[in-house]
Structures are given as structure tokens and as C-alpha cells.
Amino acid sequence: MQLIAPSMAYDKQIQAYRREFLASGDSMDGCGSLRRFERTQDWLDQIEALRRPETTPPGLVPGTQYIYVREDDGKVVGVIQIRHCFNDYLEKYGGHIGYSVAPSERRRGYATQMLRLVLPECRKLGIGSVLITCLKGNEGSRRTIRKCGGVYESTVYEPSRGEYLERYWIDLG
């Protein structure tokens, strides 16, 4: 398994990942705006804009995007995003990291592997403590976060989505 920067070399695999989520109706956490982009290049352009503060659109924060690729068949099985800093929303509800695993690839440990691999990248960005949130009741995500050192802080209500989110911190020090 590899955690890599997305590129057009994975166009078909990225679009297959997107289609799987659209068909299932699941949330595409950690994918940025992939859900709304029919063309991979449009998504890649947005990812590139988000890499640097000076090109990040207003209201968003700089971030680094990765795809998690199974080496034997090149399938994108997961996506994970590091947000370099917070805006008001991320500080309360979203955290530093968002991730998702393709519905057909869940319960195989991929989320835990992705999160473990991305934590050193957070440290390189100068993030000393990582905030990660998950929906209350999402046992798979809760287990993933805890396996990677996440310590529960609190549960908050996100009013625009009408959901409760659990907040966890991972100390990278």
C-alpha cells in the first residue's frame, strides 16, 4: 500500500473511487470537493491551489491531499487530507485530518494504515497535536483514531448538518 499525491496517472482509479461513493450515498470525508468534480484534473487543480496559503481560496485553509493506493492492482482504496491550520469551522468540527475508505474496501485496516502514515507528515508541517473528529456512533472511525493514539476530548453538536461529532487529539510530541 502506498500513500501518494494524487495525479492524472490515477485518473481512472480516482473516478472509480468517486463513483463508488456517489452510488453508495456515503460521505466522502477527506476528499475535498471530489464529489462535485466530474473531471479529475479539476480536482487536482483545486488540490494544487490548496497547497499554499497564497493560492488558497477565501474561507478555506491550506491542505495536503493523498490517495491510498493498493500496489498490486493500483486501486485507490482511500483518500486522506491534512489541513495545515484551522478556520472557525475546522477548529470546532472538522479537525486537521479527514479521511475515507471506499465502501467496498472497509474493515481491512486501511483507515488505520493511512492515518499512521500521514501523522509524520503532520509533524513535518509543524502540527504538534492533531485534532480528528468522527460522527458519534461511527465505531470504525473511533477505533481507527484510538489505535493511532487519539484521546477523546468531547462531543460537539454541528448545527448545519444536525450531527454530533466526537473530538480526539493525537499528540505528535
Coordinates of C-alpha atoms in Angstrom, one line a residue:
M1 CA 0.0 0.0 0.0
Q2 CA 1.2 3.5 -0.8
L3 CA 0.1 6.9 0.3
I4 CA 0.8 9.2 -2.6
A5 CA -0.1 12.6 -4.0
P6 CA -2.9 12.3 -6.5
S7 CA -2.1 12.8 -10.2
M8 CA -3.6 12.2 -13.6
A9 CA -1.8 8.9 -13.6
Y10 CA -4.6 7.7 -11.3
D11 CA -7.5 9.4 -13.2
K12 CA -9.5 6.2 -13.8
Q13 CA -9.0 4.9 -10.3
I14 CA -9.9 8.3 -8.7
Q15 CA -13.1 8.5 -10.8
A16 CA -13.9 4.9 -9.9
Y17 CA -13.5 5.8 -6.2
R18 CA -15.8 8.8 -6.7
R19 CA -18.4 6.8 -8.5
E20 CA -18.4 4.2 -5.7
F21 CA -19.2 6.9 -3.1
L22 CA -21.8 8.5 -5.3
A23 CA -23.6 5.2 -5.8
S24 CA -23.5 4.3 -2.1
G25 CA -24.5 7.8 -0.9
D26 CA -21.7 7.7 1.7
S27 CA -19.9 10.8 2.9
M28 CA -16.6 11.4 1.1
D29 CA -14.6 12.8 4.1
G30 CA -11.1 13.9 3.4
C31 CA -11.7 14.2 -0.4
G32 CA -12.1 18.0 -0.6
S33 CA -14.6 18.6 -3.4
L34 CA -14.0 15.4 -5.3
R35 CA -17.7 14.6 -5.1
R36 CA -18.6 17.6 -7.4
F37 CA -15.8 17.2 -9.9
E38 CA -16.6 15.0 -12.9
R39 CA -13.0 15.6 -14.2
T40 CA -10.1 14.5 -12.1
Q41 CA -8.0 17.4 -13.5
D42 CA -10.4 19.9 -11.9
W43 CA -10.0 18.2 -8.5
L44 CA -6.2 18.2 -9.0
D45 CA -6.3 21.9 -9.8
Q46 CA -8.2 22.6 -6.6
I47 CA -5.7 20.4 -4.6
E48 CA -2.8 22.4 -6.0
A49 CA -4.4 25.7 -5.1
L50 CA -4.9 24.5 -1.5
R51 CA -1.2 23.5 -1.1
R52 CA -0.1 27.1 -0.4
P53 CA -1.7 29.9 1.7
E54 CA -1.3 32.5 -1.1
T55 CA -3.4 30.4 -3.5
T56 CA -5.9 29.0 -1.0
P57 CA -9.4 30.4 -1.8
P58 CA -11.1 32.6 0.8
G59 CA -12.9 30.6 3.5
L60 CA -10.7 27.5 3.0
V61 CA -7.4 26.5 4.6
P62 CA -4.2 25.2 3.1
G63 CA -4.1 21.4 2.9
T64 CA -2.2 18.4 1.6
Q65 CA -4.1 15.6 -0.2
Y66 CA -3.2 12.0 -0.5
I67 CA -4.6 8.9 -2.1
Y68 CA -4.0 5.4 -0.7
V69 CA -3.2 3.0 -3.4
R70 CA -3.1 -0.8 -3.4
E71 CA 0.1 -1.6 -5.2
D72 CA -0.9 -5.0 -6.7
D73 CA -3.8 -3.6 -8.7
G74 CA -3.4 0.2 -8.5
K75 CA -6.8 0.7 -6.9
V76 CA -7.4 3.8 -4.9
V77 CA -8.9 2.3 -1.7
G78 CA -8.8 5.5 0.4
V79 CA -8.2 9.2 0.5
I80 CA -6.8 11.4 3.3
Q81 CA -6.3 15.1 3.7
I82 CA -4.2 17.2 6.1
R83 CA -5.5 20.6 6.9
H84 CA -2.5 22.7 7.8
C85 CA -4.4 25.1 10.1
F86 CA -7.9 25.8 11.3
N87 CA -10.7 28.2 10.3
D88 CA -13.5 28.6 12.8
Y89 CA -15.4 25.6 11.4
L90 CA -12.5 23.2 11.4
E91 CA -11.4 24.2 14.9
K92 CA -14.8 23.2 16.2
Y93 CA -16.0 20.4 13.9
G94 CA -13.5 19.2 11.2
G95 CA -10.1 19.0 12.7
H96 CA -6.7 18.6 10.9
I97 CA -7.4 15.4 9.1
G98 CA -10.3 14.0 7.1
Y99 CA -10.3 10.5 5.5
S100 CA -12.4 7.9 3.9
V101 CA -12.1 4.4 2.6
A102 CA -14.1 3.1 -0.4
P103 CA -17.2 1.3 0.8
S104 CA -16.1 -2.0 -0.8
E105 CA -12.7 -1.8 0.9
R106 CA -13.7 -1.2 4.5
R107 CA -12.9 -3.4 7.6
R108 CA -9.5 -4.2 6.3
G109 CA -7.4 -1.8 8.4
Y110 CA -6.8 0.7 5.6
A111 CA -8.0 3.7 7.5
T112 CA -5.6 2.9 10.4
Q113 CA -2.7 2.4 8.0
M114 CA -3.5 5.7 6.2
L115 CA -3.7 7.6 9.4
R116 CA -0.5 6.2 10.8
L117 CA 1.3 7.1 7.6
V118 CA 0.1 10.6 7.5
L119 CA 0.9 11.6 11.1
P120 CA 4.6 12.0 10.4
E121 CA 3.6 14.4 7.5
C122 CA 1.6 16.4 10.1
R123 CA 4.7 16.6 12.3
K124 CA 6.8 17.9 9.2
L125 CA 4.2 20.6 8.8
G126 CA 4.7 21.7 12.4
I127 CA 1.5 20.4 13.8
G128 CA 2.2 19.2 17.3
S129 CA -1.2 17.9 18.2
V130 CA -3.7 16.7 15.6
L131 CA -7.4 17.1 16.0
I132 CA -9.6 14.5 14.4
T133 CA -13.3 14.2 14.6
C134 CA -15.8 11.5 13.7
L135 CA -19.5 11.1 13.8
K136 CA -20.8 9.9 17.1
G137 CA -21.6 6.3 16.7
N138 CA -19.1 5.7 13.9
E139 CA -17.4 2.8 15.7
G140 CA -15.0 2.1 12.8
S141 CA -13.6 5.6 12.7
R142 CA -13.5 5.8 16.5
R143 CA -11.4 2.6 16.7
T144 CA -9.1 3.9 13.9
I145 CA -8.4 7.2 15.8
R146 CA -7.8 5.4 19.1
K147 CA -5.5 2.9 17.5
C148 CA -3.4 5.8 16.3
G149 CA -3.2 7.4 19.8
G150 CA -6.3 9.5 19.7
V151 CA -7.5 10.7 23.1
Y152 CA -11.2 11.6 23.4
E153 CA -11.8 15.3 24.3
S154 CA -15.5 16.0 23.9
T155 CA -18.6 15.6 21.7
V156 CA -20.0 18.7 19.9
Y157 CA -23.2 19.3 18.0
E158 CA -22.7 20.6 14.4
P159 CA -25.9 22.5 13.7
S160 CA -25.8 22.9 10.0
R161 CA -25.6 19.1 9.5
G162 CA -27.6 18.2 12.6
E163 CA -24.9 15.8 13.7
Y164 CA -22.9 15.1 16.9
L165 CA -19.1 14.8 16.4
E166 CA -16.6 13.3 18.7
R167 CA -13.3 15.2 19.1
Y168 CA -10.0 13.3 19.5
W169 CA -6.4 14.6 19.9
I170 CA -3.3 12.8 18.8
D171 CA -0.1 14.2 20.4
L172 CA 2.8 14.1 18.0
G173 CA 5.4 15.4 20.5

